[in-house]
Coordinates of C-alpha atoms in Angstrom, one line a residue:
Chain A
X23 CA 120.7 78.2 102.7
X24 CA 116.6 78.3 102.9
X25 CA 114.6 80.9 104.7
X26 CA 110.9 80.7 105.6
X27 CA 108.5 82.7 104.5
X28 CA 104.6 83.2 103.7
X29 CA 103.6 82.6 100.2
X30 CA 100.3 81.5 98.5
X31 CA 100.2 79.1 96.2
X32 CA 101.0 81.1 93.0
X33 CA 103.2 83.8 94.7
X34 CA 105.5 80.3 95.4
X35 CA 105.5 78.8 91.7
X36 CA 105.9 82.6 90.4
X37 CA 109.1 82.4 92.8
X38 CA 110.0 79.0 91.7
X39 CA 109.8 80.9 88.3
X40 CA 112.2 83.5 88.8
X41 CA 114.5 81.4 90.7
X42 CA 114.9 78.6 87.2
X43 CA 114.7 82.3 85.1
X44 CA 113.5 80.3 82.0
X45 CA 114.8 82.0 78.5
X46 CA 110.7 82.4 77.1
X47 CA 107.6 82.5 79.2
X48 CA 104.0 82.9 77.3
X49 CA 101.2 82.6 79.0
X50 CA 97.5 84.1 78.9
X51 CA 95.6 85.0 82.1
X52 CA 93.2 82.7 83.7
X53 CA 91.5 82.5 87.1
X54 CA 93.2 81.2 89.5
X55 CA 96.2 80.6 87.7
X56 CA 96.1 84.7 87.1
X57 CA 98.7 85.7 89.3
X58 CA 101.7 83.4 88.5
X59 CA 102.1 85.1 85.6
X60 CA 101.0 88.1 86.9
X61 CA 103.7 88.2 89.4
X62 CA 106.4 86.7 87.0
X63 CA 105.6 89.4 84.5
X64 CA 106.8 91.7 87.2
X65 CA 110.0 90.5 87.6
X66 CA 110.4 90.5 83.3
X67 CA 109.4 94.2 83.6
X68 CA 111.6 94.8 86.9
X69 CA 114.4 93.1 84.9
X70 CA 114.6 90.4 87.8
X71 CA 114.8 87.6 85.0
X72 CA 116.0 87.9 81.6
X73 CA 112.9 85.4 80.0
X74 CA 111.5 86.9 76.9
X75 CA 107.9 87.4 78.0
X76 CA 105.5 86.7 74.9
X77 CA 101.8 88.0 76.1
X78 CA 99.3 86.0 73.5
X79 CA 95.7 86.5 72.5
X80 CA 94.6 83.0 73.8
X81 CA 96.3 79.7 75.9
X82 CA 96.2 77.9 72.3
X83 CA 98.7 80.9 71.2
X84 CA 100.5 80.2 74.4
X85 CA 101.2 76.5 74.1
X86 CA 102.0 77.3 70.3
X87 CA 104.6 80.1 70.8
X88 CA 105.8 77.7 73.9
X89 CA 106.2 74.6 71.6
X90 CA 107.9 77.0 69.3
X91 CA 110.4 78.5 71.6
X92 CA 111.2 75.2 73.0
X93 CA 112.2 73.8 69.8
X94 CA 114.6 76.1 69.2
X95 CA 116.6 74.5 72.4
X96 CA 114.7 77.8 74.7
X97 CA 114.1 76.9 78.6
X98 CA 110.3 77.7 78.2
X99 CA 107.7 77.7 81.1
X100 CA 104.5 78.5 81.2
X101 CA 101.0 78.4 83.5
X102 CA 97.2 78.1 83.5
X103 CA 94.0 75.7 84.2
X104 CA 91.0 74.6 83.6
X105 CA 89.2 76.4 80.3
X106 CA 92.9 77.9 79.4
X107 CA 94.3 74.2 79.4
X108 CA 91.5 73.2 77.6
X109 CA 92.8 75.5 75.0
X110 CA 95.4 74.2 74.7
X111 CA 94.6 70.6 74.4
X112 CA 95.3 70.9 71.1
X113 CA 98.6 71.9 71.4
X114 CA 99.8 69.7 74.4
X115 CA 100.2 66.8 72.4
X116 CA 102.3 68.3 69.7
X117 CA 104.7 68.9 72.6
X118 CA 105.5 65.9 74.0
X119 CA 105.9 63.9 70.4
X120 CA 108.5 66.7 69.8
X121 CA 109.9 66.3 73.1
X122 CA 110.2 69.4 74.4
X123 CA 110.3 70.3 77.9
X124 CA 107.9 72.6 78.6
X125 CA 107.2 73.5 82.3
X126 CA 104.1 74.4 83.0
X127 CA 102.7 75.5 86.2
X128 CA 98.9 74.1 86.3
X129 CA 96.0 75.5 88.6
X130 CA 93.3 72.4 89.3
X131 CA 90.3 74.2 88.4
X132 CA 86.7 72.6 87.0
X133 CA 85.3 72.9 84.2
X134 CA 82.3 74.2 82.4
X135 CA 79.8 73.8 82.4
X136 CA 78.1 75.6 84.0
X137 CA 81.2 78.1 85.1
X138 CA 82.7 77.4 87.9
X139 CA 86.3 78.9 89.2
X140 CA 86.9 76.6 91.9
X141 CA 89.0 73.6 92.3
X142 CA 88.6 69.9 91.1
X143 CA 90.8 68.0 89.0
X144 CA 88.7 67.4 86.1
X145 CA 91.3 69.6 83.7
X146 CA 94.2 68.1 84.2
X147 CA 92.9 64.6 84.1
X148 CA 91.6 65.5 81.0
X149 CA 95.4 66.4 79.4
X150 CA 96.7 62.7 81.5
X151 CA 96.8 60.8 77.5
X152 CA 98.6 63.9 75.8
X153 CA 102.3 62.6 76.9
X154 CA 103.2 65.4 79.9
X155 CA 104.1 64.2 82.7
X156 CA 102.0 65.4 85.6
X157 CA 102.9 66.2 89.5
X158 CA 100.5 67.2 91.9
X159 CA 101.1 69.1 94.8
X160 CA 99.8 69.2 98.7
X161 CA 100.8 72.6 99.4
X162 CA 102.5 75.2 98.1
X163 CA 105.9 74.0 99.4
X164 CA 105.2 70.8 97.1
X165 CA 104.8 73.0 94.6
X166 CA 107.3 75.2 94.9
X167 CA 109.7 72.3 95.0
X168 CA 108.5 70.1 92.3
X169 CA 108.2 72.8 90.3
X170 CA 112.2 73.4 90.3
X171 CA 112.9 69.6 90.2
X172 CA 110.7 69.2 86.8
X173 CA 113.1 71.5 85.2
X174 CA 115.7 68.8 85.7
X175 CA 113.1 65.9 85.0
X176 CA 111.8 67.5 81.8
X177 CA 115.4 68.3 80.5
X178 CA 116.6 65.0 81.3
X179 CA 117.7 63.8 77.9
X180 CA 116.4 59.6 78.7
X181 CA 113.0 61.8 79.4
X182 CA 112.5 65.0 77.3
X183 CA 108.9 65.4 78.1
X184 CA 107.1 68.3 78.7
X185 CA 105.8 68.0 82.6
X186 CA 103.1 69.9 83.9
X187 CA 103.4 70.7 87.6
X188 CA 100.2 71.4 89.7
X189 CA 98.4 72.8 92.7
X190 CA 94.3 72.7 93.4
X191 CA 92.5 75.9 92.7
X192 CA 92.3 78.3 95.3
X193 CA 92.5 75.7 98.4
X194 CA 96.4 76.0 98.0
X195 CA 96.9 78.9 95.2
X196 CA 95.4 82.2 97.0
X197 CA 96.3 80.2 100.3
X198 CA 98.9 81.9 102.3
X199 CA 101.0 79.7 104.1
X200 CA 104.3 78.8 105.6
X201 CA 107.3 77.7 103.2
X202 CA 110.8 77.6 102.8
X203 CA 112.8 79.1 99.5
X204 CA 116.5 78.4 99.0
X205 CA 118.6 80.6 97.7
X206 CA 119.1 82.2 93.7
X207 CA 121.8 80.4 93.3
X208 CA 121.2 77.3 94.7
X209 CA 118.5 76.7 92.5
X210 CA 120.7 78.0 89.5
X211 CA 122.9 74.9 91.0
X212 CA 120.6 72.5 90.6
X213 CA 119.4 72.9 87.8
X214 CA 122.7 73.3 86.5
X215 CA 123.2 76.0 83.9
X216 CA 120.8 76.7 80.7
X217 CA 119.0 73.6 78.9
X218 CA 121.4 71.5 76.5
X219 CA 118.7 70.7 74.0
X220 CA 119.9 67.6 71.2
X221 CA 118.2 69.7 68.2
X222 CA 117.5 73.0 67.6
X223 CA 116.0 74.8 65.4
X224 CA 118.6 77.7 65.1
X225 CA 121.3 75.1 65.0
X226 CA 122.8 76.0 61.1
X227 CA 125.7 73.3 61.5
X228 CA 122.8 70.6 62.4
X229 CA 119.6 71.4 61.0
X230 CA 116.2 69.9 61.7
X231 CA 113.1 70.0 60.4
X232 CA 109.8 70.2 62.9
X233 CA 106.5 69.2 62.7
X234 CA 106.2 67.6 59.9
X235 CA 103.6 65.5 57.9
X236 CA 104.0 61.8 58.9
X237 CA 101.5 59.3 57.6
X238 CA 101.3 55.3 57.8
X239 CA 104.8 54.9 57.5
X240 CA 106.5 56.2 59.7
X241 CA 103.9 58.1 62.8
X242 CA 103.6 54.9 65.0
X243 CA 107.4 55.0 64.6
X244 CA 107.9 58.4 66.2
X245 CA 104.8 57.9 68.5
X246 CA 105.7 55.1 70.1
X247 CA 109.4 57.0 71.6
X248 CA 107.4 58.9 74.1
X249 CA 106.1 56.2 75.2
X250 CA 108.9 54.6 76.5
X251 CA 110.6 58.0 77.0
X252 CA 107.6 58.1 79.6
X253 CA 108.6 54.7 81.2
X254 CA 112.4 55.6 81.8
X255 CA 110.7 59.3 83.5
X256 CA 109.8 57.1 86.9
X257 CA 113.8 56.4 87.5
X258 CA 114.8 59.8 86.9
X259 CA 111.9 61.7 88.8
X260 CA 113.5 59.2 91.8
X261 CA 117.2 60.4 90.6
X262 CA 116.1 64.0 91.0
X263 CA 114.3 63.7 93.9
X264 CA 117.3 62.5 95.8
X265 CA 119.3 64.6 95.1
X266 CA 116.5 67.4 96.0
X267 CA 116.7 65.8 99.5
X268 CA 120.3 65.7 99.8
X269 CA 120.6 69.4 99.0
X270 CA 117.5 70.5 100.2
X271 CA 116.2 68.2 103.1
X272 CA 112.7 67.9 101.6
X273 CA 112.2 64.2 100.1
X274 CA 109.8 63.1 97.5
X275 CA 108.7 60.2 95.5
X276 CA 105.9 59.1 92.9
X277 CA 104.0 58.5 96.4
X278 CA 104.0 59.0 99.4
X279 CA 103.1 56.9 102.2
X280 CA 101.0 58.1 105.4
X281 CA 101.1 55.6 108.2
X282 CA 100.5 53.4 104.9
X283 CA 103.0 50.3 106.0
X284 CA 100.8 48.3 108.5
X285 CA 97.1 50.4 107.3
X286 CA 94.2 47.9 107.1
X287 CA 92.3 50.6 105.7
X288 CA 93.4 53.3 103.8
X289 CA 92.8 56.0 101.3
X290 CA 94.0 57.6 98.1
X291 CA 93.9 60.8 96.9
X292 CA 95.8 63.6 95.6
X293 CA 96.6 67.1 96.1
X294 CA 95.2 69.3 98.9
X295 CA 92.9 67.0 100.0
X296 CA 95.9 64.6 101.4
X297 CA 96.5 67.2 103.9
X298 CA 93.4 67.3 105.3
X299 CA 93.0 63.4 105.8
X300 CA 96.4 63.1 107.2
X301 CA 94.8 65.0 110.2
X302 CA 92.1 62.2 110.5
X303 CA 94.3 59.6 109.9
X304 CA 96.1 60.4 113.4
X305 CA 93.0 61.0 115.1
X306 CA 91.8 57.9 113.7
X307 CA 95.1 55.9 114.7
X308 CA 94.8 57.9 118.8
X309 CA 91.4 55.7 118.4
X310 CA 93.7 52.0 117.6
X311 CA 92.0 52.2 114.0
X312 CA 95.0 51.4 111.4
X313 CA 94.4 53.8 109.1
X314 CA 96.5 55.1 106.2
X315 CA 97.2 56.8 103.2
X316 CA 98.9 56.5 99.7
X317 CA 98.9 60.1 98.4
X318 CA 99.4 60.1 94.3
X319 CA 102.4 62.8 93.7
X320 CA 103.0 62.1 90.4
X321 CA 100.4 61.1 88.0
X322 CA 101.9 60.5 84.6
X323 CA 103.9 58.2 84.3
X324 CA 101.5 56.2 86.3
X325 CA 103.2 54.4 89.1
X326 CA 101.3 50.9 88.3
X327 CA 103.6 48.4 90.1
X328 CA 104.6 50.2 92.7
X329 CA 101.4 51.2 94.2
X330 CA 99.8 47.5 94.0
X331 CA 102.9 46.7 95.9
X332 CA 102.5 49.4 98.7
X333 CA 98.3 48.4 98.8
X334 CA 99.0 45.1 98.5
X335 CA 98.6 44.4 102.4
X336 CA 95.6 46.9 102.9
X337 CA 92.6 45.4 103.7
X338 CA 90.0 48.0 102.1
X339 CA 91.0 50.7 100.0
X340 CA 88.7 54.0 99.0
X341 CA 90.3 55.8 95.8
X342 CA 89.1 59.5 95.8
X343 CA 88.4 61.1 92.7
X344 CA 88.3 64.9 92.0
X345 CA 87.4 64.5 88.6
X346 CA 85.1 61.8 87.0
X347 CA 85.5 60.3 83.6
X348 CA 81.3 60.3 82.9
X349 CA 82.1 56.7 81.4
X350 CA 79.8 55.2 84.5
X351 CA 82.2 53.3 86.6
X352 CA 84.2 55.8 88.4
X353 CA 86.9 58.1 88.0
X354 CA 90.6 58.2 86.0
X355 CA 92.5 57.6 89.3
X356 CA 90.2 54.3 90.3
X357 CA 90.3 53.0 87.2
X358 CA 94.2 53.4 87.1
X359 CA 94.8 51.5 90.3
X360 CA 91.7 48.7 89.8
X361 CA 94.0 48.6 86.5
X362 CA 97.4 48.2 88.3
X363 CA 96.0 45.4 90.8
X364 CA 94.2 43.3 88.5
X365 CA 97.1 40.7 88.0
X366 CA 98.1 41.4 92.0
X367 CA 97.8 38.1 93.7
X368 CA 97.3 40.1 97.1
X369 CA 95.3 43.2 96.8
X370 CA 92.8 45.1 98.5
X371 CA 89.0 45.4 98.0
X372 CA 88.7 48.8 96.4
X373 CA 85.6 51.5 96.2
X374 CA 86.2 54.6 94.5
X375 CA 84.5 58.3 96.1
X376 CA 84.2 60.9 93.2
X377 CA 83.8 64.4 95.8
X378 CA 84.8 68.2 95.8
X379 CA 83.9 68.5 91.8
X380 CA 83.9 72.5 91.3
X381 CA 85.3 73.4 94.5
X382 CA 83.0 71.5 96.5
X383 CA 83.7 71.1 100.0
X384 CA 85.2 67.7 101.4
X385 CA 86.0 68.4 105.8
X386 CA 87.0 66.0 108.0
X387 CA 83.8 64.5 109.1
X388 CA 83.6 63.3 105.2
X389 CA 86.7 61.8 105.4
X390 CA 85.7 60.3 108.2
X391 CA 83.0 58.8 106.4
X392 CA 84.9 57.5 104.1
X393 CA 87.0 55.5 106.7
X394 CA 83.9 54.5 108.0
X395 CA 82.5 52.3 105.3
X396 CA 86.3 51.2 104.7
X397 CA 85.4 48.9 107.6
X398 CA 82.9 47.5 106.3
X399 CA 83.9 47.5 102.3
X400 CA 82.5 44.7 101.7
X401 CA 78.5 46.0 102.4
X402 CA 79.2 48.8 99.7
X403 CA 79.1 49.8 96.4
X404 CA 82.0 50.4 94.1
X405 CA 81.3 53.9 92.7
X406 CA 79.8 56.6 95.4
X407 CA 79.2 60.3 95.1
X408 CA 80.8 62.2 98.2
X409 CA 79.1 65.0 99.2
X410 CA 76.9 65.6 96.6
X411 CA 72.7 66.2 97.4
X412 CA 70.4 63.5 95.9
Chain B
X221 CA 99.3 76.5 122.1
X222 CA 99.9 73.2 120.8
X223 CA 96.5 72.9 118.9
X224 CA 96.1 74.9 115.9
X225 CA 93.9 78.3 116.8
X226 CA 90.8 79.2 113.8
X227 CA 90.0 83.0 113.2
X228 CA 87.4 84.3 110.9
X229 CA 87.0 87.9 109.8
X230 CA 84.3 89.3 108.7
X231 CA 83.5 92.0 106.9
X232 CA 82.2 93.6 103.9
X233 CA 84.0 94.0 100.2
X234 CA 86.6 96.7 100.4
X235 CA 87.2 97.1 103.7
X236 CA 90.7 94.9 103.8
X237 CA 89.4 91.7 105.8
X238 CA 91.3 90.0 103.0
X239 CA 94.7 91.8 104.0
X240 CA 94.1 91.9 107.8
X241 CA 94.0 87.8 107.5
X242 CA 97.2 87.9 105.1
X243 CA 99.2 90.7 107.8
X244 CA 98.1 89.0 110.9
X245 CA 99.4 85.7 109.4
X246 CA 102.7 86.9 108.1
X247 CA 103.3 88.4 111.4
X248 CA 102.1 85.3 113.3
X249 CA 104.6 83.7 110.9
X250 CA 107.4 85.6 111.3
X251 CA 107.0 85.0 115.2
X252 CA 107.7 81.5 114.5
X253 CA 104.3 80.1 114.3
X254 CA 103.0 78.3 111.3
X255 CA 100.2 80.1 109.5
X256 CA 97.6 80.2 106.8
X257 CA 95.6 83.0 105.7
X258 CA 93.0 82.5 103.5
X259 CA 89.9 84.4 102.0
X260 CA 86.4 82.8 101.0
X261 CA 85.7 83.4 97.8
X262 CA 82.6 84.7 96.3
X263 CA 80.7 87.5 94.8
X264 CA 83.9 90.0 95.2
X265 CA 81.7 93.6 95.3
X266 CA 82.5 96.4 97.1
X267 CA 80.2 96.1 100.0
X268 CA 79.1 92.6 99.8
X269 CA 79.4 90.6 102.6
X270 CA 83.1 88.6 102.6
X271 CA 85.1 86.0 105.3
X272 CA 88.4 85.3 105.4
X273 CA 90.4 83.2 107.6
X274 CA 93.8 82.2 109.4
X275 CA 94.8 79.1 111.0
X276 CA 97.9 79.5 113.9
X277 CA 99.5 76.6 115.1
X278 CA 102.5 76.2 116.8
X279 CA 102.7 72.8 114.8
X280 CA 102.7 72.3 111.0
X281 CA 99.2 72.8 109.8
X282 CA 98.2 70.3 107.0
X283 CA 94.2 71.3 106.9
X284 CA 93.0 72.2 103.8
X285 CA 89.3 72.0 104.7
X286 CA 87.1 75.7 105.2
X287 CA 86.7 77.3 108.8
X288 CA 83.9 76.3 110.1
X289 CA 83.9 76.4 114.0
X290 CA 86.8 79.3 114.4
X291 CA 87.9 79.8 117.9
X292 CA 87.6 83.6 117.3
X293 CA 85.2 85.7 115.4
X294 CA 86.5 89.1 114.0
X295 CA 83.6 91.3 113.0
X296 CA 84.7 94.6 110.8
X297 CA 81.2 95.6 109.8
X298 CA 78.3 95.7 113.2
X299 CA 75.6 96.4 110.3
X300 CA 76.6 92.6 109.5
X301 CA 75.3 91.3 112.6
X302 CA 71.9 91.7 111.0
X303 CA 72.4 89.8 108.1
X304 CA 74.6 87.0 108.6
X305 CA 74.8 84.7 111.3
X306 CA 79.0 86.0 112.3
X307 CA 78.7 84.1 115.9
X308 CA 78.2 80.8 114.1
X309 CA 79.9 77.4 114.5
X310 CA 81.7 79.9 117.7
X311 CA 82.4 77.0 120.9
X312 CA 81.3 78.0 124.1
X313 CA 84.6 79.0 124.8
X314 CA 85.2 81.1 121.8
X315 CA 85.9 84.7 121.4
X316 CA 84.5 87.6 119.2
X317 CA 85.7 90.7 118.5
X318 CA 83.1 93.6 117.1
X319 CA 84.3 96.8 115.2
X320 CA 81.7 98.8 117.5
X321 CA 81.0 102.0 119.8
X322 CA 78.7 99.7 121.6
X323 CA 79.8 97.6 125.3
X324 CA 80.5 94.3 124.9
X325 CA 76.9 93.4 127.4
X326 CA 75.1 95.4 124.1
X327 CA 76.4 93.1 122.0
X328 CA 76.0 90.2 123.6
X329 CA 72.7 90.7 124.2
X330 CA 72.6 91.6 120.7
X331 CA 74.0 88.3 119.2
X332 CA 72.2 86.7 122.1
X333 CA 75.4 85.1 123.2
X334 CA 75.0 82.4 126.2
X335 CA 79.2 81.8 126.8
X336 CA 82.4 83.2 125.0
X337 CA 83.9 86.2 125.5
X338 CA 82.7 89.1 123.8
X339 CA 85.1 92.1 123.0
X340 CA 84.3 96.0 121.5
X341 CA 86.6 98.5 120.1
X342 CA 85.7 101.4 117.9
X343 CA 88.1 100.6 115.2
X344 CA 86.6 102.7 112.6
X345 CA 86.8 105.7 115.0
X346 CA 90.4 105.1 116.0
X347 CA 91.5 104.3 111.8
X348 CA 89.6 107.8 111.2
X349 CA 91.2 109.6 113.9
X350 CA 95.0 107.9 113.0
X351 CA 94.3 107.1 109.5
X352 CA 91.9 109.6 108.2
X353 CA 89.4 106.9 107.1
X354 CA 87.5 104.8 108.1
X355 CA 89.9 101.6 107.7
X356 CA 88.8 99.0 110.2
X357 CA 91.1 95.8 109.7
X358 CA 94.3 97.0 111.1
X359 CA 93.1 98.4 114.3
X360 CA 91.4 95.1 114.8
X361 CA 95.2 93.3 114.0
X362 CA 95.8 95.1 117.5
X363 CA 92.3 94.2 119.2
X364 CA 93.1 90.5 118.1
X365 CA 96.2 90.5 119.7
X366 CA 94.7 92.0 123.2
X367 CA 91.9 89.5 123.2
X368 CA 93.5 86.5 122.0
X369 CA 97.2 86.5 123.6
X370 CA 98.7 85.0 120.5
X371 CA 101.5 87.3 119.7
X372 CA 103.3 89.9 121.5
X373 CA 102.0 93.2 120.4
X374 CA 105.1 94.9 120.2
X375 CA 107.1 91.8 117.8
X376 CA 103.9 92.3 116.0
X377 CA 103.4 96.3 115.3
X378 CA 107.1 95.6 114.2
X379 CA 106.3 93.1 111.6
X380 CA 103.6 94.8 110.0
X381 CA 105.6 97.7 109.8
X382 CA 108.0 96.0 107.5
X383 CA 105.2 94.7 105.8
X384 CA 103.7 97.8 105.2
X385 CA 106.7 99.9 104.4
X386 CA 106.7 97.6 101.3
X387 CA 103.3 98.1 100.5
X388 CA 103.0 101.4 101.1
X389 CA 106.8 103.0 100.3
X390 CA 105.9 106.4 99.0
X391 CA 103.0 106.9 101.4
X392 CA 105.0 106.7 105.3
X393 CA 102.2 109.0 106.8
X394 CA 99.6 105.6 105.9
X395 CA 102.4 103.4 107.9
X396 CA 102.3 105.7 111.2
X397 CA 98.8 105.8 111.2
X398 CA 98.1 102.5 110.6
X399 CA 100.7 101.6 113.9
X400 CA 99.2 104.2 115.8
X401 CA 96.3 102.2 115.4
X402 CA 97.0 98.7 115.9
X403 CA 98.1 100.5 119.6
X404 CA 95.5 102.3 120.0
X405 CA 92.7 99.5 119.3
X406 CA 95.3 97.1 122.0
X407 CA 94.7 99.5 124.7
X408 CA 91.3 100.5 123.8
X409 CA 89.6 97.2 123.4
X410 CA 87.3 96.0 126.1
X411 CA 85.7 92.6 127.1
X412 CA 83.5 90.9 129.4

């Protein structure tokens, strides 16, 4: 039985954490993710969870503590954002290489400078090459649902990789919304009891060493399984999503197609922007314009073949990046999709819009302007910045 | 109510504009509506102009952009009308509710508003008498219910009572005062 409640994105994530009841949480506060850990710390103080909460002096220490705790076989979670995530970068690839299924609540926020606390995807996108699974959420409901699924995905023996579930800073993290939450015992059943670690630092019968020096002779072999696990994770993500849908009724995939099947023009986007885009697409459809959207839910692993297939029959596609690679040739999502489509026989004409940096508004008129441009895509520049003053 | 109703609350930091949006959103949710409630994050200083927002709809709400053309505007502090364009984006059939002792006609003149409906209520006066402090946010929820007809007043008061019970478990007098304030503002708000 689920119940309908009003929760902000941060409250929804904290609620999921309470229901997951991890063994260890190590975290350091940062806007706009602070509330997640603040609320969770209260659950710890009130005895609602059995978690060992480690209050640390920085995000670098938070992720280091998570790695240590996860290596003992514990179920470990944390939460952060922006500069906090940046401070974790040094440790993030270690968590992946050690195959530690740490689950992180990551609230997307611009990175300095200038200093800015609002939403864009720069922090998370810069962490895309560290061997973490990355799941984006359109709203609080998706964040709650994906966090519960993330435990199962990360801890699956075919995956054993750390996973971050993201929401958009303030837009979702601080917006009170209607969500359905399931009962504690249903979450417990879904997750399936304690984590079953293949190796544990605390298992005296099977001693292991963790975090060793590994040079030219074996480093390569020890990194490669991360690539293999990342490939395998697509199947696991879909299996877990299917089981979640059977139990709780809400369906998820690697991506969501919104009126995409017969679309002639479409956008690709991630996160909260997709919700606003749905309203714009409905309006355009009412006028007879065949508009659609491909919403990427899972950015790592990148569902390249699936996306190439889903976009094959669309005439023109605009990829919306809420971050820039500063490479002079478009954003991270754009370059991935362009690459995914390279071998395709049938493929759409592609455009890229970089938008919304530092929380810059993305509203219906702006999204409408993208669809208008798509109607004469051949006349448009390849990469444009949307909603920025010259 | 098939379409989404958008509400903008204007207040000063510390007056409870954010809390009002959250409480009203929760009340609407418990009465079966789809809701959003969110503050505008800017300079969060005591006394500085702030805004918060609601979307209320019978259908699922997927919009995640700012609210720029609200159907309803609520002004918690009448002095904001001197410095903030409180009617910005208000459509011709919009409502504006102002916490003031002035009558709607005077406020209409002050705002140079041609269309729409103007409502006034002395929310500060009511809150001083019922709660003992100038906290105009909860009485304005009562005025909002009366002016908009969005929710039935009795159910809204009941839901707010439950929410306040959690927040002020050790201060039952605060809860009683707030509920009385909502009811009084509901009865006393006038419009034209």
